[in-house]
Short mmCIF file of C-alpha atoms in Angstrom, two decimals:
data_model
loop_
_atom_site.label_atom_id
_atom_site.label_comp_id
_atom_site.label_asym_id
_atom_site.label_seq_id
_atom_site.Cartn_x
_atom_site.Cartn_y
_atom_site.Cartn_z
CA UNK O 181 49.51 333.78 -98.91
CA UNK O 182 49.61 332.03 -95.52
CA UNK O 183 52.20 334.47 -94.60
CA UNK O 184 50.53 337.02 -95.56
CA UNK O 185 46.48 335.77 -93.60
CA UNK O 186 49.02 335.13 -90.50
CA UNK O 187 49.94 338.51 -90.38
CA UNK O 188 46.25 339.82 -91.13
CA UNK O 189 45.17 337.45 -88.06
CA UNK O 190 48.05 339.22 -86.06
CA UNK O 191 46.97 342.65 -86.90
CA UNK O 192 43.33 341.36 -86.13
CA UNK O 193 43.55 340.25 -82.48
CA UNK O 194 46.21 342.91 -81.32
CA UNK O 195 43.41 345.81 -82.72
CA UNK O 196 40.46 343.83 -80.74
CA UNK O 197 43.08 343.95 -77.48
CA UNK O 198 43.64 348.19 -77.57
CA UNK O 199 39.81 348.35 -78.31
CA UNK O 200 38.88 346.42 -75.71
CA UNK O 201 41.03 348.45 -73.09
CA UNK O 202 39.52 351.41 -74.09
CA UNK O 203 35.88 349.84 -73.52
CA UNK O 204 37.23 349.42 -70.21
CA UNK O 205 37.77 352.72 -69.38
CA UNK O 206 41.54 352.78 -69.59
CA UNK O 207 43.89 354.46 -71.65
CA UNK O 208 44.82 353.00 -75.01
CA UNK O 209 48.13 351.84 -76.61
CA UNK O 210 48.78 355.36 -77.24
CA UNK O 211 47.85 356.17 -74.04
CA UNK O 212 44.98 358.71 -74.96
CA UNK O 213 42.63 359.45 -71.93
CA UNK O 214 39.25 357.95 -73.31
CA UNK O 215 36.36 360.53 -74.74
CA UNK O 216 33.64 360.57 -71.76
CA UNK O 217 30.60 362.17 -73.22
CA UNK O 218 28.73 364.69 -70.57
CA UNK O 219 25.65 365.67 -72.76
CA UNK O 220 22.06 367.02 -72.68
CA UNK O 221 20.86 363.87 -72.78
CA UNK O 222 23.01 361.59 -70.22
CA UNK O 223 21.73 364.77 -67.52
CA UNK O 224 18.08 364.52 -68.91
CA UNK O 225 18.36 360.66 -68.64
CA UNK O 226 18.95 360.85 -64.36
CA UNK O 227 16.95 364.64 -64.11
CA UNK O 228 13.63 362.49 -65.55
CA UNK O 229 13.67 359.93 -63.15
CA UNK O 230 14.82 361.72 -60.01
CA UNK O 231 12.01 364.48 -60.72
CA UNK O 232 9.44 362.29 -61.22
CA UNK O 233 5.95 361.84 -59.68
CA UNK O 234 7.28 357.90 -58.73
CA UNK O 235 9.37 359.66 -55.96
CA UNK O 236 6.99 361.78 -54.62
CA UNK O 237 9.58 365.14 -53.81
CA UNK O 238 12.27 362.90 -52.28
CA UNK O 239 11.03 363.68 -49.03
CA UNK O 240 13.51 362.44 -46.06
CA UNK O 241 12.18 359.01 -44.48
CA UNK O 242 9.96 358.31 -47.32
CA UNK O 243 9.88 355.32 -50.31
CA UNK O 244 10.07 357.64 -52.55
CA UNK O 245 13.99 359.14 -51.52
CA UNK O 246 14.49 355.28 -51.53
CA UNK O 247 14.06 354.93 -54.71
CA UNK O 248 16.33 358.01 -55.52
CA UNK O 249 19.18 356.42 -52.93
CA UNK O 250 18.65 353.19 -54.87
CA UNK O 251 18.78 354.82 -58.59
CA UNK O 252 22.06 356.39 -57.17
CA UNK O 253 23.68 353.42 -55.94
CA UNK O 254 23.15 351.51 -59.10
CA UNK O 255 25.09 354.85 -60.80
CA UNK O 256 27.62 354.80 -59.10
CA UNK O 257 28.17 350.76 -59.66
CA UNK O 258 27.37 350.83 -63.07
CA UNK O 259 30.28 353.67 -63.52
CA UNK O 260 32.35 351.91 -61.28
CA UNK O 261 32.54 354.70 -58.16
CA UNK O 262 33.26 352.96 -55.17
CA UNK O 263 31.37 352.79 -51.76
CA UNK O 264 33.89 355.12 -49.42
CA UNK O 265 32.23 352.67 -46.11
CA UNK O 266 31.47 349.66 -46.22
CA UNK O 267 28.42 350.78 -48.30
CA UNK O 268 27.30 353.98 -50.39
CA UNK O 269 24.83 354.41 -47.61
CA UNK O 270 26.29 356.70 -44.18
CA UNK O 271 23.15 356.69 -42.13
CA UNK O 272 21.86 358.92 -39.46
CA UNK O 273 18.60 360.13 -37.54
CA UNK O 274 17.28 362.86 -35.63
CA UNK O 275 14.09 363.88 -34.44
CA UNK O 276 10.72 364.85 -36.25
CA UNK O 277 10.05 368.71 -34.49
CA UNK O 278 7.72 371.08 -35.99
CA UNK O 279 8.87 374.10 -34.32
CA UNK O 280 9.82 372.91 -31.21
CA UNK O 281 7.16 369.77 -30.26
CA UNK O 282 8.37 366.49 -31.63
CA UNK O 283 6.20 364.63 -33.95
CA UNK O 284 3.74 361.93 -32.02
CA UNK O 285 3.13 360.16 -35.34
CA UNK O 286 6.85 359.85 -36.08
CA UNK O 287 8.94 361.58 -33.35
CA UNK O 288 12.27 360.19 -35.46
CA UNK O 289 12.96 360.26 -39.08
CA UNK O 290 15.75 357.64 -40.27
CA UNK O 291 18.09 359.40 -43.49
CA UNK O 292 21.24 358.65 -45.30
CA UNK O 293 23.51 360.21 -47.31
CA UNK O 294 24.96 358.44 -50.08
CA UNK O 295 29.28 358.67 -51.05
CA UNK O 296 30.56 357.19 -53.51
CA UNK O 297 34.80 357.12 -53.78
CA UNK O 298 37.04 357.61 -56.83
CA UNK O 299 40.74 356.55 -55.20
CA UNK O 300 43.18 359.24 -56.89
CA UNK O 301 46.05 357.83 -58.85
CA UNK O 302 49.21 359.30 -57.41
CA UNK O 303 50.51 357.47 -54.30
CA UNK O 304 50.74 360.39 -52.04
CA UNK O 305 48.12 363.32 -53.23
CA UNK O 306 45.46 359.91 -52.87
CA UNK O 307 45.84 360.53 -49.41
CA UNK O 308 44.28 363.45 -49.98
CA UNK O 309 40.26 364.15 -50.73
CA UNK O 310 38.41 367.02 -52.92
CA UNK O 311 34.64 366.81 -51.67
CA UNK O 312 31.88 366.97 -54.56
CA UNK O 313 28.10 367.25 -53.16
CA UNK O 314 24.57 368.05 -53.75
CA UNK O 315 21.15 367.28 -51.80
CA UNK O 316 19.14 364.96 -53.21
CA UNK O 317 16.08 365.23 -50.78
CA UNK O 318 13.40 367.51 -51.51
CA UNK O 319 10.13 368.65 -49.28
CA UNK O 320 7.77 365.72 -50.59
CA UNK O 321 4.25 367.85 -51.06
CA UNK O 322 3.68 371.45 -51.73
CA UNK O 323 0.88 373.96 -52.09
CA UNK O 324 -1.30 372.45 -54.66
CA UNK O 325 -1.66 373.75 -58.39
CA UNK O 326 -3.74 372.28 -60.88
CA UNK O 327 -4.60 369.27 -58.95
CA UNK O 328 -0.61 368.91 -58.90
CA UNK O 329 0.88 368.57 -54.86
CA UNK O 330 4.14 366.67 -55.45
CA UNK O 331 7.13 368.88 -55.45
CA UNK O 332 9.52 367.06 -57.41
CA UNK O 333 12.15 369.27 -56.72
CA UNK O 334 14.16 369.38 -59.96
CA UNK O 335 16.04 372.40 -59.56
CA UNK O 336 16.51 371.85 -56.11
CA UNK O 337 18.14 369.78 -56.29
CA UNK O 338 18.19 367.10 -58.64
CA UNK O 339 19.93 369.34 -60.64
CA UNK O 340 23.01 369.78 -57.98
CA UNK O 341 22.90 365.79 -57.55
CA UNK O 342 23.98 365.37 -61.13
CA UNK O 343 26.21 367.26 -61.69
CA UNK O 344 28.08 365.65 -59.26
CA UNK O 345 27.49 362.04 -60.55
CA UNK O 346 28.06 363.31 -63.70
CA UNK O 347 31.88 364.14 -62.40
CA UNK O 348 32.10 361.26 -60.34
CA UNK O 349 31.27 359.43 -63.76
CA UNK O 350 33.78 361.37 -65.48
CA UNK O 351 36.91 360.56 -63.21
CA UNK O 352 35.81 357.29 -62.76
CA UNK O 353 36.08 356.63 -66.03
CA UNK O 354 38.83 358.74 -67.07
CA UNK O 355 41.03 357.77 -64.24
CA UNK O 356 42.34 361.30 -64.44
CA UNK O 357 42.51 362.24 -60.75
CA UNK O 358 45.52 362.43 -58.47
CA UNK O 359 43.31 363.51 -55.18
CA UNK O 360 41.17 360.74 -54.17
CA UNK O 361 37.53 361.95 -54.96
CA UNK O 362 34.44 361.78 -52.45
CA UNK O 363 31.02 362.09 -54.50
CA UNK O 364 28.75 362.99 -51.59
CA UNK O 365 24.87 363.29 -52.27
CA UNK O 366 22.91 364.74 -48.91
CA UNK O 367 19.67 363.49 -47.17
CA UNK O 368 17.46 366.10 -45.09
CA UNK O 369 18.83 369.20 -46.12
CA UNK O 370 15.79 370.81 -46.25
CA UNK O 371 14.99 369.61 -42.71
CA UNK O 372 17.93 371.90 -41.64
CA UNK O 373 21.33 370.29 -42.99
CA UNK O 374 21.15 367.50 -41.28
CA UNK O 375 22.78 365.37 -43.55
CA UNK O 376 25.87 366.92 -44.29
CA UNK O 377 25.92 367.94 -40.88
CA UNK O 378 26.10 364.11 -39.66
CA UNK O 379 29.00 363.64 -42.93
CA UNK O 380 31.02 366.26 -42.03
CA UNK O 381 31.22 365.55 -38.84
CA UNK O 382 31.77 361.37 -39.15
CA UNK O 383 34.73 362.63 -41.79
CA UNK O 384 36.13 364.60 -38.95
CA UNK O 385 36.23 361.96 -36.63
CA UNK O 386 38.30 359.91 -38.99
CA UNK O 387 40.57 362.22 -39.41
CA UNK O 388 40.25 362.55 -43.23
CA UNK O 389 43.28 364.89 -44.97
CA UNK O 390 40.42 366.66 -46.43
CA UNK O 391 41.48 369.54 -48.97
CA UNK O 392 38.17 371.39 -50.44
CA UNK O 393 34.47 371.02 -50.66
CA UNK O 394 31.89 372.36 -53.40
CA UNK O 395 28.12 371.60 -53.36
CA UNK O 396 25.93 372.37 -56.17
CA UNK O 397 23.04 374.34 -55.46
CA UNK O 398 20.54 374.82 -57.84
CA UNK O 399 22.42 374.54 -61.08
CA UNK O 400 19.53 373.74 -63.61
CA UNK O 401 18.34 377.33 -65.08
CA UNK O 402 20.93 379.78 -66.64
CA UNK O 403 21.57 382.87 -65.51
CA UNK O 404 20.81 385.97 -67.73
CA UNK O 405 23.31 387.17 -70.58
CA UNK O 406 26.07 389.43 -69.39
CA UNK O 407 26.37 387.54 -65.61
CA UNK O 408 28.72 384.82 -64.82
CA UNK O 409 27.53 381.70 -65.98
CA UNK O 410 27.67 380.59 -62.05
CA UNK O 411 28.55 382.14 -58.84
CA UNK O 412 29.86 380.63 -55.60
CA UNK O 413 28.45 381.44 -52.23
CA UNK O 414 31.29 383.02 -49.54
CA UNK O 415 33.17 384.18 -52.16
CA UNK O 416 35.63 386.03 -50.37
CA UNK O 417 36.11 383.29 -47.97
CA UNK O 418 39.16 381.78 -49.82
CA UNK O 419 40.68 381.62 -53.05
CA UNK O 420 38.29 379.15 -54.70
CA UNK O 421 37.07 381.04 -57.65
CA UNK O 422 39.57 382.76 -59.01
CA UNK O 423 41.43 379.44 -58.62
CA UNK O 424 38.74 377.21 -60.27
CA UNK O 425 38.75 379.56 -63.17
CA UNK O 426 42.22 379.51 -63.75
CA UNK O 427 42.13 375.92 -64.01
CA UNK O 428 38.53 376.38 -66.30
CA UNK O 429 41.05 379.07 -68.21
CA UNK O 430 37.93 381.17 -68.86
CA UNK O 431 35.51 383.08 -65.75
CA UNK O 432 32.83 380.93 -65.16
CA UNK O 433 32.00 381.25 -61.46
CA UNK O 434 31.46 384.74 -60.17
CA UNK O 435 30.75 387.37 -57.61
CA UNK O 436 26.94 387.44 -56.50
CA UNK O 437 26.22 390.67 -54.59
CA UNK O 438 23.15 389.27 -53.03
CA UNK O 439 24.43 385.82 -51.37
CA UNK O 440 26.29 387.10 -48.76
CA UNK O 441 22.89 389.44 -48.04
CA UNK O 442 20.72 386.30 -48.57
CA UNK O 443 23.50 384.25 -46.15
CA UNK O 444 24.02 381.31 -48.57
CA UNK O 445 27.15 381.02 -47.18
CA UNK O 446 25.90 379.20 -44.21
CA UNK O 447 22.31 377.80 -45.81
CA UNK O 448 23.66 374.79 -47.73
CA UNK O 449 25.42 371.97 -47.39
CA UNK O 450 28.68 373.52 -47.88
CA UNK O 451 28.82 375.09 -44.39
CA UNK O 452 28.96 371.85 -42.07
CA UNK O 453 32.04 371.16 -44.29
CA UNK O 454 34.02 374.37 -43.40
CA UNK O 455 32.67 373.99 -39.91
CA UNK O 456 33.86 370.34 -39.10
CA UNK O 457 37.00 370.55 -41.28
CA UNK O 458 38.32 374.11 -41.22
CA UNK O 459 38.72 374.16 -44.94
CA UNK O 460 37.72 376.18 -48.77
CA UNK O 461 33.54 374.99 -48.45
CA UNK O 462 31.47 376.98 -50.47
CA UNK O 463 27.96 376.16 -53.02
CA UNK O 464 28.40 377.04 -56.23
CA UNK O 465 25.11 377.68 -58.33
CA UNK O 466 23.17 379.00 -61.11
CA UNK O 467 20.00 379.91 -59.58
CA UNK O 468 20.17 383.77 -58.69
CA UNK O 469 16.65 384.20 -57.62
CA UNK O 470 15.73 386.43 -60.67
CA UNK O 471 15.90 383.19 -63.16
CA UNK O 472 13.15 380.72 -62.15
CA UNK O 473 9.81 380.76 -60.42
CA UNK O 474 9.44 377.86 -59.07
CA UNK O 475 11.64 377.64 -55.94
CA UNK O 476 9.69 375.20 -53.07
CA UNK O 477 6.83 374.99 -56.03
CA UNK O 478 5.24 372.16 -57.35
CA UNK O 479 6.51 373.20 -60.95
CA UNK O 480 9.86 373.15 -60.00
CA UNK O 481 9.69 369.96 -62.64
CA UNK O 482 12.22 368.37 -65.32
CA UNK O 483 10.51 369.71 -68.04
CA UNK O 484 11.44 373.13 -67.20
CA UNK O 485 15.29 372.41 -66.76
CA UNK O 486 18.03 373.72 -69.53
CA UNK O 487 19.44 370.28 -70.40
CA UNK O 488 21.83 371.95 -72.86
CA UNK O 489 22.87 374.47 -69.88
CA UNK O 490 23.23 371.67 -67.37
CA UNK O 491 25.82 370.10 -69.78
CA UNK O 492 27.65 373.00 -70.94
CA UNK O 493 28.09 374.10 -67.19
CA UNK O 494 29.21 370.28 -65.82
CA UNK O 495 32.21 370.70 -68.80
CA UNK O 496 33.45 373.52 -68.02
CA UNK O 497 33.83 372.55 -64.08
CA UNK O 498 35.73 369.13 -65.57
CA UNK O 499 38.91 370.78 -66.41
CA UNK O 500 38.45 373.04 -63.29
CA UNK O 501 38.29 370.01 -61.00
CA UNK O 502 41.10 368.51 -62.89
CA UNK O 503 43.43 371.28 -61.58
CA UNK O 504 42.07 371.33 -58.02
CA UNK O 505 42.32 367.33 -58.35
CA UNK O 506 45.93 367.54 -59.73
CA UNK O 507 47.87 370.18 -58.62
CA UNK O 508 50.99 369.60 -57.12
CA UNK O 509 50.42 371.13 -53.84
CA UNK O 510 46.63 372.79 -52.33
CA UNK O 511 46.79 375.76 -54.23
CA UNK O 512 43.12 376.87 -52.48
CA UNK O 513 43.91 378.22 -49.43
CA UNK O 514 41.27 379.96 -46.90
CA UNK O 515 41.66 384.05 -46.64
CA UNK O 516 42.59 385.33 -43.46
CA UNK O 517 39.89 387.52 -42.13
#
């Protein structure tokens, strides 16, 4: 019998040790990658707060994108993403114009962008970095509706935001990455791109071996049946899409007619990325401008987003980013033009 409770007891603590490694976030005795949910609900959990009336439409310089830098920070701890400087914050400022005079009240507005690092696993691609970004600023008030003024700005671009912390939580956890990782969330785009302007080009000066850059863009409405379930902005720039979907093994970013007419290309933060570095920067998004009213609107709320959308989308781009993240050389290349 004591032979027999000494082997139970074995069995017992041995168990508790591969359970407890895989609480951790690590790969079990058999080495199995561990499950990382991405669901309705873990979007709607960050697309409720960021949205809310407490933050006032995330205006740049204000308390209430503080509280949206500080509800990121605490992500990115809690899910064990890394500051890439000394801390999540990079910060910049520029000056207050409307139009061309410079604000008497408050001729300088003070911003930061907030990057979080996942180091890749492999000891040489590591060296290397796949960009992940969305702005997570919005324009504060807007024309009033109902007695409503705040434009909370879920759509744009909450929505973008988390999908990227969402993969940045993913590969954090997962450990699954052989690039090193840079979740970058933008300050001020809506005051011109000034933001990823001031990232891109601090990157540049430190002479990052940058590979590829995607910002999401509106990603928080579907797009109607029979169109891709996303489309990427410069598409013919580079090789991007048709690489991303060969790593998705199904089409799910596509060819939008109207974005190089509409220049999206160059009117997110994408484009300070491909101007600084010289490399595959493009937006990807779901917003088409025939699937939501409420762009710049004070409806533009979290009630109106497609939680189960959001989710199915951010899955799809995991095994996508896990080629770009893994392949043995850069497969995405920019086109000659």
């Amino acid at each position: 019998m004591k032979k027999i409770l000494s082997f139970i007891c074995v069995l017992l603590i041995v168990g508790c040790g591969i359970r407890q490694k895989r609480a951790d976030g690590k790969s079990g005795k058999d080495g199995v990658t561990p499950n990382v949910e991405i669901t309705s609900e873990t979007v709607k959990k960050s697309m409720e707060y960021l949205a809310s009336d407490e933050l006032e439409g995330r205006a740049t310089g204000t308390d209430g994108i503080e509280k949206a830098a500080v509800y990121i920070e605490n992500y990115f701890k809690e899910n064990g993403i890394n500051p890439y400087f000394d801390t999540y914050r990079d910060n910049f400022e520029f000056e207050n114009k409307r139009g061309k005079q410079v604000d008497s009240l408050f001729p300088i507005i003070k911003g930061y962008n907030i990057v979080g690092l996942i180091e890749g696993n492999d000891p040489n691609l590591k060296n290397e970095y796949v960009i992940l970004g969305g702005h997570y600023d919005h324009i504060g008030n807007g024309k009033e509706v109902n007695g409503d003024t705040i434009a909370n700005g879920a759509n744009d671009d909450a929505s973008g935001t988390i999908v990227a912390m969402e993969l940045g939580r993913y590969f954090s956890k997962t450990k699954s990455n052989k690039r090193s990782l840079l979740i970058t969330l933008y300050a001020a785009e809506e005051m011109g791109l000034k933001g990823s302007g001031h990232l891109a080009a601090r990157i540049k000066s430190q002479g990052i071996d940058a590979y590829t850059m995607i910002n999401f863009e509106m990603v928080g409405v579907p797009r109607a049946e029979g169109k891709s379930m996303a489309y990427m902005s410069g598409y013919n720039r580079s090789n991007f899409a048709p690489k991303l979907n060969e790593y998705a093994s199904e089409d799910v970013v596509g060819f939008f007619p109207k974005a190089k007419e509409f220049q999206l290309f160059f009117r997110s933060d994408n484009f300070p990325f491909y101007k600084e570095l010289n490399i595959p920067a493009h937006a990807i998004s779901t917003f088409d401008f025939t699937n939501y009213d409420y762009y710049h609107h004070v409806d533009d709320e979290a009630d109106k987003m497609d939680y189960d959308h959001m989710a199915a989308f951010i899955n799809k781009m995991v095994p996508a980013f896990k080629g770009i993240l893994n392949s043995p050389t850069k497969e995405v290349k920019l086109n000659e033009e």
